[in-house]
Short mmCIF file of C-alpha atoms in Angstrom, two decimals:
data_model
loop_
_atom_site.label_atom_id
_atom_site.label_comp_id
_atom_site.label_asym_id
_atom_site.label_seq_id
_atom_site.Cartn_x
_atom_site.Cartn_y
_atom_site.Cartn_z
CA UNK A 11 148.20 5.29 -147.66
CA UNK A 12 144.92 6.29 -146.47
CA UNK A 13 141.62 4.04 -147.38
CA UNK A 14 140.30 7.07 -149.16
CA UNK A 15 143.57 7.03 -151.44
CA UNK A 16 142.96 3.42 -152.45
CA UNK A 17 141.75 1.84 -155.18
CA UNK A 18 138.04 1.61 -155.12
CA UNK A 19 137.52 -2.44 -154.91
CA UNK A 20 136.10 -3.82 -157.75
CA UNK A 21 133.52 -6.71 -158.59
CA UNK A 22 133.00 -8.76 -161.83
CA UNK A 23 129.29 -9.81 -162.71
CA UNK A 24 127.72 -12.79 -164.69
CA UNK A 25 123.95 -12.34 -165.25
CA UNK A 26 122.55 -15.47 -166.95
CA UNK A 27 118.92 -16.16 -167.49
CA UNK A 28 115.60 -13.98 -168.04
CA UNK A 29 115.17 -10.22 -168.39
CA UNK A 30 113.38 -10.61 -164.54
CA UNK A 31 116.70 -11.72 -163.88
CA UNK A 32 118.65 -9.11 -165.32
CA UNK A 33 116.55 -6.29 -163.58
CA UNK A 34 117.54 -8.43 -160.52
CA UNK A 35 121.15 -7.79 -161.86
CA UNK A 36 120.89 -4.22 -162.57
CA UNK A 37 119.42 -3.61 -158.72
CA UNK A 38 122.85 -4.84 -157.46
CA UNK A 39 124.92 -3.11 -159.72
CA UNK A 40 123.40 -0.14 -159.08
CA UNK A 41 123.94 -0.57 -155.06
CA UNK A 42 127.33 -1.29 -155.78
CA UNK A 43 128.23 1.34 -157.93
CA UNK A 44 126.00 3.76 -154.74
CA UNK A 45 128.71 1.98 -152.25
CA UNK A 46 131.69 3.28 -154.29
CA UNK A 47 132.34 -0.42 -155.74
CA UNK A 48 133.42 -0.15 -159.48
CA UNK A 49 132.64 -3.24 -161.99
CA UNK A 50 135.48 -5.17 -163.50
CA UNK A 51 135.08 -5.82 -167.21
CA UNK A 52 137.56 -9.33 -166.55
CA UNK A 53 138.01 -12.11 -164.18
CA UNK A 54 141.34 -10.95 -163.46
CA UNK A 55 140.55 -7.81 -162.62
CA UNK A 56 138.07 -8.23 -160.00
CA UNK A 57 138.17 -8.63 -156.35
CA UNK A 58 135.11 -10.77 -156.26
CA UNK A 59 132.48 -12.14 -158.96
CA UNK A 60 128.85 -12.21 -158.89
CA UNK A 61 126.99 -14.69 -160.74
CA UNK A 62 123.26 -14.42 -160.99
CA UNK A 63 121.77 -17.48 -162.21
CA UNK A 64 118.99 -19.10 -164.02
CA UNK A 65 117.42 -22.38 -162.85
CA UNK A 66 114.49 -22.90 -164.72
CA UNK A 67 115.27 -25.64 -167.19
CA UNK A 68 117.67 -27.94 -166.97
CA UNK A 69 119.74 -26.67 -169.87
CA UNK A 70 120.01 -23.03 -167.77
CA UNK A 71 121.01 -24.78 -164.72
CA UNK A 72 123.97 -26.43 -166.80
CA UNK A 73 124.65 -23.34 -168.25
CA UNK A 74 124.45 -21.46 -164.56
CA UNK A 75 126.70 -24.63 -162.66
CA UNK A 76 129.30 -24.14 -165.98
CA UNK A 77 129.47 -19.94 -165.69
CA UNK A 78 130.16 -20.74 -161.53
CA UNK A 79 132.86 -22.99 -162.27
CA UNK A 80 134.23 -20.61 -164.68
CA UNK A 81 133.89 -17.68 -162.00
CA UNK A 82 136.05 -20.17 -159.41
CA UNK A 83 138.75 -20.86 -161.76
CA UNK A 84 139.55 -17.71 -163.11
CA UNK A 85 138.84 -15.62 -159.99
CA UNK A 86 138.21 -18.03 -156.71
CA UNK A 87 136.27 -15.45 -154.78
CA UNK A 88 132.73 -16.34 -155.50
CA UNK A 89 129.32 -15.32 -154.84
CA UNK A 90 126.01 -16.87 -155.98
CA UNK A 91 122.65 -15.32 -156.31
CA UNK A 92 119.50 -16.24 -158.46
CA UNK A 93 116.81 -19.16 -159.06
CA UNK A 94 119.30 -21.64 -159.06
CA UNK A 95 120.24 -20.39 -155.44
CA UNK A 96 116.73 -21.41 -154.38
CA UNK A 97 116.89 -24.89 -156.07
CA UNK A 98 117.72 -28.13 -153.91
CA UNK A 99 118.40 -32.03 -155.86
CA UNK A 100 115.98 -34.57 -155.10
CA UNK A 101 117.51 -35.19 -151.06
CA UNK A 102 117.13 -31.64 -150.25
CA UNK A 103 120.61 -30.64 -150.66
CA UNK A 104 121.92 -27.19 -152.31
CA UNK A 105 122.20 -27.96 -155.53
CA UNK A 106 125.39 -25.15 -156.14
CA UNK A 107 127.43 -26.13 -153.01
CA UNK A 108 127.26 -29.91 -154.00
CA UNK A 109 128.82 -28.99 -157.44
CA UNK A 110 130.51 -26.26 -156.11
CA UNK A 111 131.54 -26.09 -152.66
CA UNK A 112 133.85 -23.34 -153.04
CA UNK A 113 131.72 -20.16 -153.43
CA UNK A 114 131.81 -18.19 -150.95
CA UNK A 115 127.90 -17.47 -150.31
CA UNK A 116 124.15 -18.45 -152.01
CA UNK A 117 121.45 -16.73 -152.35
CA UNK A 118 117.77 -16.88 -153.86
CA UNK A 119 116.76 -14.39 -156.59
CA UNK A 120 115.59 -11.01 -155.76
CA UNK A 121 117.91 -10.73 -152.72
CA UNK A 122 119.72 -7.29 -152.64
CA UNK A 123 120.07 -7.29 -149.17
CA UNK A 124 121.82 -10.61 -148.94
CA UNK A 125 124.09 -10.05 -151.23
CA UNK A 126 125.17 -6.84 -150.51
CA UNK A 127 125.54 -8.37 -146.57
CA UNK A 128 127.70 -10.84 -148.92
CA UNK A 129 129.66 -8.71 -150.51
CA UNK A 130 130.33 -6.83 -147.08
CA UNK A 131 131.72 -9.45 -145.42
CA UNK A 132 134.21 -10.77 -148.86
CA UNK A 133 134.83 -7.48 -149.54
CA UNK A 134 134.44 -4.39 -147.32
CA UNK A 135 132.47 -1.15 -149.03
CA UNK A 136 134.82 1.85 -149.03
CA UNK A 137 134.46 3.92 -146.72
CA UNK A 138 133.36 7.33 -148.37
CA UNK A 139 131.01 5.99 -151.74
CA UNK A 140 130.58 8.83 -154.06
CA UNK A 141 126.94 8.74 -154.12
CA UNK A 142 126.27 11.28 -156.71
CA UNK A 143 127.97 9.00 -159.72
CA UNK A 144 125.02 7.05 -159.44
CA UNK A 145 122.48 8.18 -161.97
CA UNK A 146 118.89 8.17 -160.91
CA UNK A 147 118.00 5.69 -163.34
CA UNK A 148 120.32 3.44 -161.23
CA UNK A 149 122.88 0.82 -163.27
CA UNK A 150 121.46 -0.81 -166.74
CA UNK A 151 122.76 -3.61 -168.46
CA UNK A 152 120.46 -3.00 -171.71
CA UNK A 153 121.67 -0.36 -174.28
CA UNK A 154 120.72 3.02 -172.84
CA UNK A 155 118.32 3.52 -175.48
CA UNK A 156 115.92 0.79 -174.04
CA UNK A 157 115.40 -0.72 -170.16
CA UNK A 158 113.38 -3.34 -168.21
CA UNK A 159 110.79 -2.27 -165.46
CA UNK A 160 109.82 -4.98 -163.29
CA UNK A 161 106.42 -3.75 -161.48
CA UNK A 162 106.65 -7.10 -159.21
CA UNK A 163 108.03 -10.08 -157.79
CA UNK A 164 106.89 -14.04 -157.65
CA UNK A 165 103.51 -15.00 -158.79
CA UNK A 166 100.49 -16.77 -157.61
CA UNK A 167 99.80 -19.53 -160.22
CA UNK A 168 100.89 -23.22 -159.56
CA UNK A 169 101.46 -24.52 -163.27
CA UNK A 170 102.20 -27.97 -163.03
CA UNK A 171 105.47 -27.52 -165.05
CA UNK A 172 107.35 -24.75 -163.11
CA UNK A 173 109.01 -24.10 -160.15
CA UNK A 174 109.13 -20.29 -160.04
CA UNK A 175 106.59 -19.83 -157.32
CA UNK A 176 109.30 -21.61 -155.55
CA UNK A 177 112.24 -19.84 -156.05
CA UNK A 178 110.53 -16.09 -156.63
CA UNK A 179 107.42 -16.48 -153.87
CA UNK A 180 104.21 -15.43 -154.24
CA UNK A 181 102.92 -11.98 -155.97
CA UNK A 182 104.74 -9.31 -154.69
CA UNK A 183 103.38 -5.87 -156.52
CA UNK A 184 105.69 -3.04 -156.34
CA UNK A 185 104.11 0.56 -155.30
CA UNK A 186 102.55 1.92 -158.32
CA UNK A 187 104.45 5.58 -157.58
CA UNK A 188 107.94 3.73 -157.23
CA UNK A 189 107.41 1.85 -160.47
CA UNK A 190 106.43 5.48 -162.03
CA UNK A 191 109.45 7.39 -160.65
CA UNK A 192 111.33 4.32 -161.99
CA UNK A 193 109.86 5.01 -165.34
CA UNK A 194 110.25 8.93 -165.30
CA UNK A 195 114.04 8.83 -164.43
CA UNK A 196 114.45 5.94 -167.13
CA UNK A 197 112.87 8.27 -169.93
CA UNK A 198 114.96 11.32 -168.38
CA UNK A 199 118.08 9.35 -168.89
CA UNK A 200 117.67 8.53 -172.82
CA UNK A 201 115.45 5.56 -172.44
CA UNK A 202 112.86 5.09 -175.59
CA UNK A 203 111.58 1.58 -174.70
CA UNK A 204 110.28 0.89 -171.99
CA UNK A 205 109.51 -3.19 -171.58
CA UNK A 206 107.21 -3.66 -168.72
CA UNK A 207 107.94 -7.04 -167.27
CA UNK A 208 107.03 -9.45 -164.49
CA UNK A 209 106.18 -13.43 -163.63
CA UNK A 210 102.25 -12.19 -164.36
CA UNK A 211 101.91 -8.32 -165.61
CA UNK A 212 97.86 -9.07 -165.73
CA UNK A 213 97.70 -9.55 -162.09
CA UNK A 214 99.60 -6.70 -160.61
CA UNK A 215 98.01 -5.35 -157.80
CA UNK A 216 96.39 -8.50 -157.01
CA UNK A 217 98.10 -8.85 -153.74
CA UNK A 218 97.09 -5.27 -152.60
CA UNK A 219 93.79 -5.35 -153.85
CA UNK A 220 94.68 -2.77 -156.27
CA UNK A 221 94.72 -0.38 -153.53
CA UNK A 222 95.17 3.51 -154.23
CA UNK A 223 98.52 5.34 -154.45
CA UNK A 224 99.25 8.77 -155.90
CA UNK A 225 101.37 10.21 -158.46
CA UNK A 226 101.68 13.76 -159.12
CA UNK A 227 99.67 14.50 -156.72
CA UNK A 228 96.81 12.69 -158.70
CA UNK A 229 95.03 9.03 -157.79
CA UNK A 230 96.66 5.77 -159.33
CA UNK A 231 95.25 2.46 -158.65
CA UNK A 232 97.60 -0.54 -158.16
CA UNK A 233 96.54 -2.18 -161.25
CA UNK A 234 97.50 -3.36 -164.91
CA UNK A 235 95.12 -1.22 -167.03
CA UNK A 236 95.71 1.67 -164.71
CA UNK A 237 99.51 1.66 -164.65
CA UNK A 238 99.69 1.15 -168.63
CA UNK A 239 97.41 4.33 -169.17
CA UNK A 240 100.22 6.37 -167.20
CA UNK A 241 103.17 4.91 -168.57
CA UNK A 242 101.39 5.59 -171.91
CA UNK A 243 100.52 9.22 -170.76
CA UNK A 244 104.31 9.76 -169.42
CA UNK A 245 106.00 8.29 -172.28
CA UNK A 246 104.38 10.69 -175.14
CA UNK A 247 106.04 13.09 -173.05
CA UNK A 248 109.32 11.58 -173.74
CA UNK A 249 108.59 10.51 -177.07
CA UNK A 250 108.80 6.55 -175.94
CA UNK A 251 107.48 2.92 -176.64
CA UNK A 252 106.06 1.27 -173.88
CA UNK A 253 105.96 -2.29 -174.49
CA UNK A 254 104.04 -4.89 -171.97
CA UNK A 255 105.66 -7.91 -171.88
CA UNK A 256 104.10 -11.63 -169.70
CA UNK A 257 100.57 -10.72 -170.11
CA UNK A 258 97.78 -13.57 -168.98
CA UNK A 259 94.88 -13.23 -171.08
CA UNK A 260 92.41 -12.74 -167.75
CA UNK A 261 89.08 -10.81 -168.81
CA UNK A 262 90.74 -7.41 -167.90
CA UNK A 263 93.35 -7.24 -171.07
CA UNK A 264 90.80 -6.30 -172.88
CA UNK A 265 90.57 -2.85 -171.56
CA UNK A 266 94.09 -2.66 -172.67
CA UNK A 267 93.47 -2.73 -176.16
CA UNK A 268 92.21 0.32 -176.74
CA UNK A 269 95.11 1.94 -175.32
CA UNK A 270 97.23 0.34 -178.21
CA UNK A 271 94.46 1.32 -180.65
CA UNK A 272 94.88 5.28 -179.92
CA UNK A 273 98.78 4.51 -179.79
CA UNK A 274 99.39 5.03 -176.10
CA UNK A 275 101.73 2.09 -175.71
CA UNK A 276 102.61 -0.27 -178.62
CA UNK A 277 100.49 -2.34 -179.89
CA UNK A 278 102.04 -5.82 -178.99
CA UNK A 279 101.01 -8.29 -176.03
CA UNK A 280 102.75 -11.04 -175.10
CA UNK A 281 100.40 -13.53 -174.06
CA UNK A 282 102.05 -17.12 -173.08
CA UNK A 283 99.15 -19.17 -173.84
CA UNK A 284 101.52 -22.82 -173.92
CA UNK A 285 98.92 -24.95 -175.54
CA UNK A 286 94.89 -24.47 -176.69
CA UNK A 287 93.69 -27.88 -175.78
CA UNK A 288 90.92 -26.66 -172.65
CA UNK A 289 91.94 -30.95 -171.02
CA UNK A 290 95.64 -29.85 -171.69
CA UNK A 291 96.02 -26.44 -170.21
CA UNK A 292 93.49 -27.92 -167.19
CA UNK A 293 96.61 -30.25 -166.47
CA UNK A 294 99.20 -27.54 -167.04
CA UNK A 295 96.83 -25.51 -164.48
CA UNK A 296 97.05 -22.67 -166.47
CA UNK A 297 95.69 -19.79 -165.17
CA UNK A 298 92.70 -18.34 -167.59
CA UNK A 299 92.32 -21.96 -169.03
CA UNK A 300 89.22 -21.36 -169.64
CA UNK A 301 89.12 -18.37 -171.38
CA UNK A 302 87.93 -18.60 -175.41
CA UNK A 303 91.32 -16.97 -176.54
CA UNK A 304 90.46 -17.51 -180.61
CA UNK A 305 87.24 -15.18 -179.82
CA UNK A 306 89.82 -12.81 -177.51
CA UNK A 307 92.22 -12.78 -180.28
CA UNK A 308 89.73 -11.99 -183.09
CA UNK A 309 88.36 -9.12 -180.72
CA UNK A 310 91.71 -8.01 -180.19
CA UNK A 311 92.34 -7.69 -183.37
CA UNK A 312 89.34 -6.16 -184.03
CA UNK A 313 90.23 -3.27 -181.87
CA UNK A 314 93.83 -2.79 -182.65
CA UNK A 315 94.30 -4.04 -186.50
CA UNK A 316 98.32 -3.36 -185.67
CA UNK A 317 98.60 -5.77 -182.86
CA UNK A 318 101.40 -8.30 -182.49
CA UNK A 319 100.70 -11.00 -180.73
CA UNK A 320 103.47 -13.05 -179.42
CA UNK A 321 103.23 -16.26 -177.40
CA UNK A 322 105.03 -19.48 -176.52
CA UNK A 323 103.65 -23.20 -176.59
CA UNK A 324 104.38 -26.41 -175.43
CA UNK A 325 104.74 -29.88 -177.29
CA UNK A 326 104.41 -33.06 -175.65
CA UNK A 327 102.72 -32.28 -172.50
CA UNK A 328 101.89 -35.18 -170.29
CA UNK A 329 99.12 -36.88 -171.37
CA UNK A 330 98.97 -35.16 -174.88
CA UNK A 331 97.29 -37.14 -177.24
CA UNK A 332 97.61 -36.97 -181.33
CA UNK A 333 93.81 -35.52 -181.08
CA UNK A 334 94.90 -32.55 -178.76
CA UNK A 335 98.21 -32.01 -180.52
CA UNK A 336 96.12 -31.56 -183.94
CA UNK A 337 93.89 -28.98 -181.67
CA UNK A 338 96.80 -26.90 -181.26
CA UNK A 339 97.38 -27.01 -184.61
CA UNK A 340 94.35 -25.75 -185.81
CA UNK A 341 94.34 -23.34 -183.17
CA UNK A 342 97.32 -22.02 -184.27
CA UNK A 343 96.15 -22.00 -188.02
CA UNK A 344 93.43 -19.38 -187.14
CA UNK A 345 94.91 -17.72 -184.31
CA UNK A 346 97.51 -16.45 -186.39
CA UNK A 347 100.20 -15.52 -184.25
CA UNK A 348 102.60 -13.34 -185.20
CA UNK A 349 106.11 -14.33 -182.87
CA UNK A 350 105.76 -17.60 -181.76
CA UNK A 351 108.28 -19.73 -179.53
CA UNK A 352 107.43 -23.65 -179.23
CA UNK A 353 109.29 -25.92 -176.62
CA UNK A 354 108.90 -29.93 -176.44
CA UNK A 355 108.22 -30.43 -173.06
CA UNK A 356 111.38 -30.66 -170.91
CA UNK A 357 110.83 -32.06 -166.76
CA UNK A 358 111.80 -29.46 -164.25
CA UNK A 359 113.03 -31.07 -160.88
CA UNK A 360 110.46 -30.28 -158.43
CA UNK A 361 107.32 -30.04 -161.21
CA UNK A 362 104.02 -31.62 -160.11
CA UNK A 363 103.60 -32.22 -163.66
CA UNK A 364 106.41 -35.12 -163.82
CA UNK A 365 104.08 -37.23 -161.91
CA UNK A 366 101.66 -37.13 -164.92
CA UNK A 367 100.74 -40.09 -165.96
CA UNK A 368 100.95 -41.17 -169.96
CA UNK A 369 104.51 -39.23 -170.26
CA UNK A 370 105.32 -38.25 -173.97
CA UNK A 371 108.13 -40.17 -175.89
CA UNK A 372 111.03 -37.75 -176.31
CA UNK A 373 111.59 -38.32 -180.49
CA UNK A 374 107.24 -37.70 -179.74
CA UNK A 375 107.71 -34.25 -178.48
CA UNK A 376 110.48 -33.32 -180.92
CA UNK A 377 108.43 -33.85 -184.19
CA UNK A 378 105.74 -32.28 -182.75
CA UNK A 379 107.72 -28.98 -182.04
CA UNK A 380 108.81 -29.41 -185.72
CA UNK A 381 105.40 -29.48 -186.89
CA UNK A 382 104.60 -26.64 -184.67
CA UNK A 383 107.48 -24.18 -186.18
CA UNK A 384 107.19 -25.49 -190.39
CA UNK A 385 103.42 -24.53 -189.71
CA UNK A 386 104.49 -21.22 -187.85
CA UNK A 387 107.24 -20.40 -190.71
CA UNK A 388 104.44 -20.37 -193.34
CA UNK A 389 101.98 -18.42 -191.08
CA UNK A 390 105.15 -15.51 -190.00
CA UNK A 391 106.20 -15.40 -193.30
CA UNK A 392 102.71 -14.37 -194.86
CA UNK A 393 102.37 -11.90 -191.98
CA UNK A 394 105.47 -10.13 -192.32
CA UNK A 395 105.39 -10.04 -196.12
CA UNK A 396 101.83 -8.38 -195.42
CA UNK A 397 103.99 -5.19 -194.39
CA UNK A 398 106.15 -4.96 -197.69
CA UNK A 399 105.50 -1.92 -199.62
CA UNK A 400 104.14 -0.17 -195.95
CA UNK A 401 105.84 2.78 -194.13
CA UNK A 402 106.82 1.69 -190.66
CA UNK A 403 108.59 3.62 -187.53
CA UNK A 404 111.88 1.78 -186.18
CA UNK A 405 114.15 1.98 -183.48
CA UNK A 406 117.66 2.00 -184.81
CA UNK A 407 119.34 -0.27 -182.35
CA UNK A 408 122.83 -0.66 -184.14
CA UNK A 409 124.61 1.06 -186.81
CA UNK A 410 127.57 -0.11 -189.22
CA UNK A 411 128.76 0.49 -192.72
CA UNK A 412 126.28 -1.44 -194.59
CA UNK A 413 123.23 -0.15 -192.65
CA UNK A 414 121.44 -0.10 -189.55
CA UNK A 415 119.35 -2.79 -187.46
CA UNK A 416 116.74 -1.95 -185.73
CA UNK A 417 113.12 -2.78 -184.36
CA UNK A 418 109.45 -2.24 -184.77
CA UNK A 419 106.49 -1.37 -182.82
CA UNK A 420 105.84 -5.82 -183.88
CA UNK A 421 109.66 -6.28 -182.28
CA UNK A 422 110.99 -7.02 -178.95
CA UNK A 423 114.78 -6.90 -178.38
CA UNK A 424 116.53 -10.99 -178.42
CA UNK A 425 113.36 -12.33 -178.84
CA UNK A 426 111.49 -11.06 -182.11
CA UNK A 427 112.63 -10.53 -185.76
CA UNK A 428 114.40 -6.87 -186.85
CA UNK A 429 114.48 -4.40 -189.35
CA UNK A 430 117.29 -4.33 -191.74
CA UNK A 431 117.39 -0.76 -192.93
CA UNK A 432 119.55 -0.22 -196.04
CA UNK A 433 121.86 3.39 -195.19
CA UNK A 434 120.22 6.56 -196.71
CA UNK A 435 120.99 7.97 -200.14
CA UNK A 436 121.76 11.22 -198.39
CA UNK A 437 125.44 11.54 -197.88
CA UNK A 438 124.83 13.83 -195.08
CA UNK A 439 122.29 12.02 -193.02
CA UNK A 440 123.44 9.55 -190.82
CA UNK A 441 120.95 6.97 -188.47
CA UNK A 442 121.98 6.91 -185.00
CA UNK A 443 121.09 4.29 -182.05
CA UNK A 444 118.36 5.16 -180.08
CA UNK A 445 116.38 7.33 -182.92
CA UNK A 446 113.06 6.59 -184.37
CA UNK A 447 113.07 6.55 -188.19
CA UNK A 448 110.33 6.02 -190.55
CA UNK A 449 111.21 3.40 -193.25
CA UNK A 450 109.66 1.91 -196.12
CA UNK A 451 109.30 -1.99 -195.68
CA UNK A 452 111.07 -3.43 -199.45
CA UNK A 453 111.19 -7.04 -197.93
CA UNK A 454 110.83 -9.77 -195.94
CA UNK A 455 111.05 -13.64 -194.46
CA UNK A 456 109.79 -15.87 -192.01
CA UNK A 457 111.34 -13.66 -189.26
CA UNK A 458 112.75 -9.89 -190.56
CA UNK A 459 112.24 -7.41 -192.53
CA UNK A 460 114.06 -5.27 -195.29
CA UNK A 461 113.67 -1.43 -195.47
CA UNK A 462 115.00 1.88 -196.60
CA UNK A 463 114.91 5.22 -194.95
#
């Protein structure tokens, strides 16, 4: 039997962690699936598994070590790529081969090349890959209705409590006409949400010194406000959400605004702020510490009365004291946030900050998380229950017999609230996933919403 007769060889994939990591994930799938490799949907049925990893925490490097050893039992043939790939225990040593000797190759995140040389040598590519079942878009693992764009790689920032700079490297900014062509055959292929993502959004271009680049034949500059003006400009064309996703609150975000004011991309920023205290975020070395962010957020909201703010915060920080922690708090009580995450700190092997002095008692950190998210309950629930009675646009996301669920403009996919919208009266009219659908708000909680089309 010739090799072109055969059975195209197929690989299994895991893809754990962050929706960085998934692009990650979606770049090798795609170069498989150009090589004439097919994806198994079982262990069983693969030739070879992939698992891309998260190493961040120590709960996602359990969870990562666990979906490995899961990989080698049910399949043996094992390769390794992601931030746990990059991570070594405290004498040095790969942290993956001492747990798991068996796989068959590591790598660090963002490595397409060395994986695919990995998957070469554990599995040879067939020799004639039907390039044209490749759609330009390349290989999603979202819904097709909504996708990721990373528009870089690594960051520049040193916080004291992670160790991303040294797994990911410094700021790497993609060409501003790749990340557009990205974008145009995205919307071309169905996609109505476009979440812009990155380690730093606010500081792409930084590397390049915003330099020039073209698209359509017009000027671009490498940089944040540019890029969100023309992924505003083509997604009207498409009728699509562009959504911006791990935005620093540097100076420039301000020129942003106003683009979510005239409804060029949605208004929603997702600012990761982790505390308010100026002595606590000087120890996290926070970039924009210094920044007034209440003033920001008031101006913000000035400009763009819609806006969603999301943002994450951190309890028990070394060296927190009951006088900063109450800071936060009353930060938090005007701020206003609308989606807010809160962690108790957690070490990271490798984090300047666990030589802090003054650490944080653990049962410390926990009660202050609590009091962070009762306060946060009251706040979300007054916000959301703002919008009852309004008329909102949603993107229907899924679709059963008792209704649909879907998101607003104020709603990221996993990590916000949804929109439960009640089926229509018309027996003829059905909602269908990926459509936009104007609904009337009828209730609401601490995190969703109620509606009717």
């Amino acid at each position: 039997m010739s090799q072109d007769s055969q059975a195209a060889p197929k690989v299994g994939f895991v893809s754990l962690g962050c929706p960085k990591a998934l692009v990650d994930s979606e770049q090798i799938l795609t170069q498989l699936r150009a090589e004439g490799y097919e994806t198994a949907k079982s262990y069983d049925g693969a030739d070879l598994v992939i698992v891309n990893t998260c190493g961040f925490i120590d709960a996602a490097v359990q969870e990562s070590l666990d979906a490995i050893g899961e990989a080698l039992t049910e399949n043996g043939k094992v390769i390794v790529t992601g931030c746990l790939g990059a991570k070594k225990d405290a004498d040095g040593k790969d942290i993956i081969q001492n747990v798991h000797p068996k796989v068959l190759e590591v790598t660090g995140p963002h490595a397409l090349g060395e994986v695919m040389a990995a998957v070469h040598k554990h599995l040879p590519k067939p020799h004639d890959p039907f390039l044209d079942l490749v759609p330009a878009a390349g290989v999603k693992l979202t819904p097709k209705h909504f996708a990721y764009l990373k528009i870089s790689e690594g960051c520049n920032h040193r916080c004291s409590f992670c160790i991303i700079p040294s797994m990911r490297g410094d700021l790497v900014s993609r060409p501003v006409a790749e990340v557009m062509l990205e974008a145009e055959n995205l919307f071309k292929a169905g996609v109505k949400e476009l979440l812009v993502i990155s380690q730093d959004t606010s500081a792409y271009g930084v590397d390049v010194k915003f330099r020039t680049g073209f698209w359509n034949g017009k000027p671009l500059r490498t940089h944040m406000t540019q890029l969100s003006a023309a992924l505003g400009e083509l997604a009207a064309q498409y009728g699509a959400w562009v959504r911006l996703h791990y935005v620093y609150p540097y100076p420039h975000v301000d020129d942003v605004i106003p683009l979510m004011a005239e409804g060029r991309i949605l208004p929603y920023l997702d600012v990761p702020l982790q505390h308010a205290h100026p002595d606590v975020l000087k120890r996290m070395k926070r970039p924009a510490s210094g920044e007034k962010n209440i003033e920001r957020i008031q101006a913000w909201r000035r400009m763009a009365p819609d806006l969603t703010i999301r943002s994450t915060f951190i309890t028990g920080f070394p060296g927190e004291t009951e006088a900063e922690f109450e800071y936060l708090l009353d930060f938090l009580r005007e701020a206003r946030i609308d989606r807010l995450g809160c962690f108790a700190y957690s070490p990271v092997e490798g984090a300047t900050a666990n030589d802090l002095p003054d650490q944080v008692p653990e049962e410390v950190k926990e009660d202050r998380r609590r009091q962070v998210m009762e306060l946060q309950e009251g706040i979300s629930r007054q916000r959301l229950q703002a919008k009852v009675g309004k008329t909102i646009k949603v993107l229907i996301d899924s679709v059963d017999a008792s209704g649909a669920t879907a998101r607003s403009a104020a709603d990221a996919p996993e990590i916000d609230g949804v929109v439960y919208v009640k089926l229509p009266y018309e027996p003829h009219r059905k909602l269908k996933v990926g459509e936009f659908v104007d609904v009337r708000v009828t209730a609401a909680d601490a995190h969703d919403l109620w509606a009717e089309s």
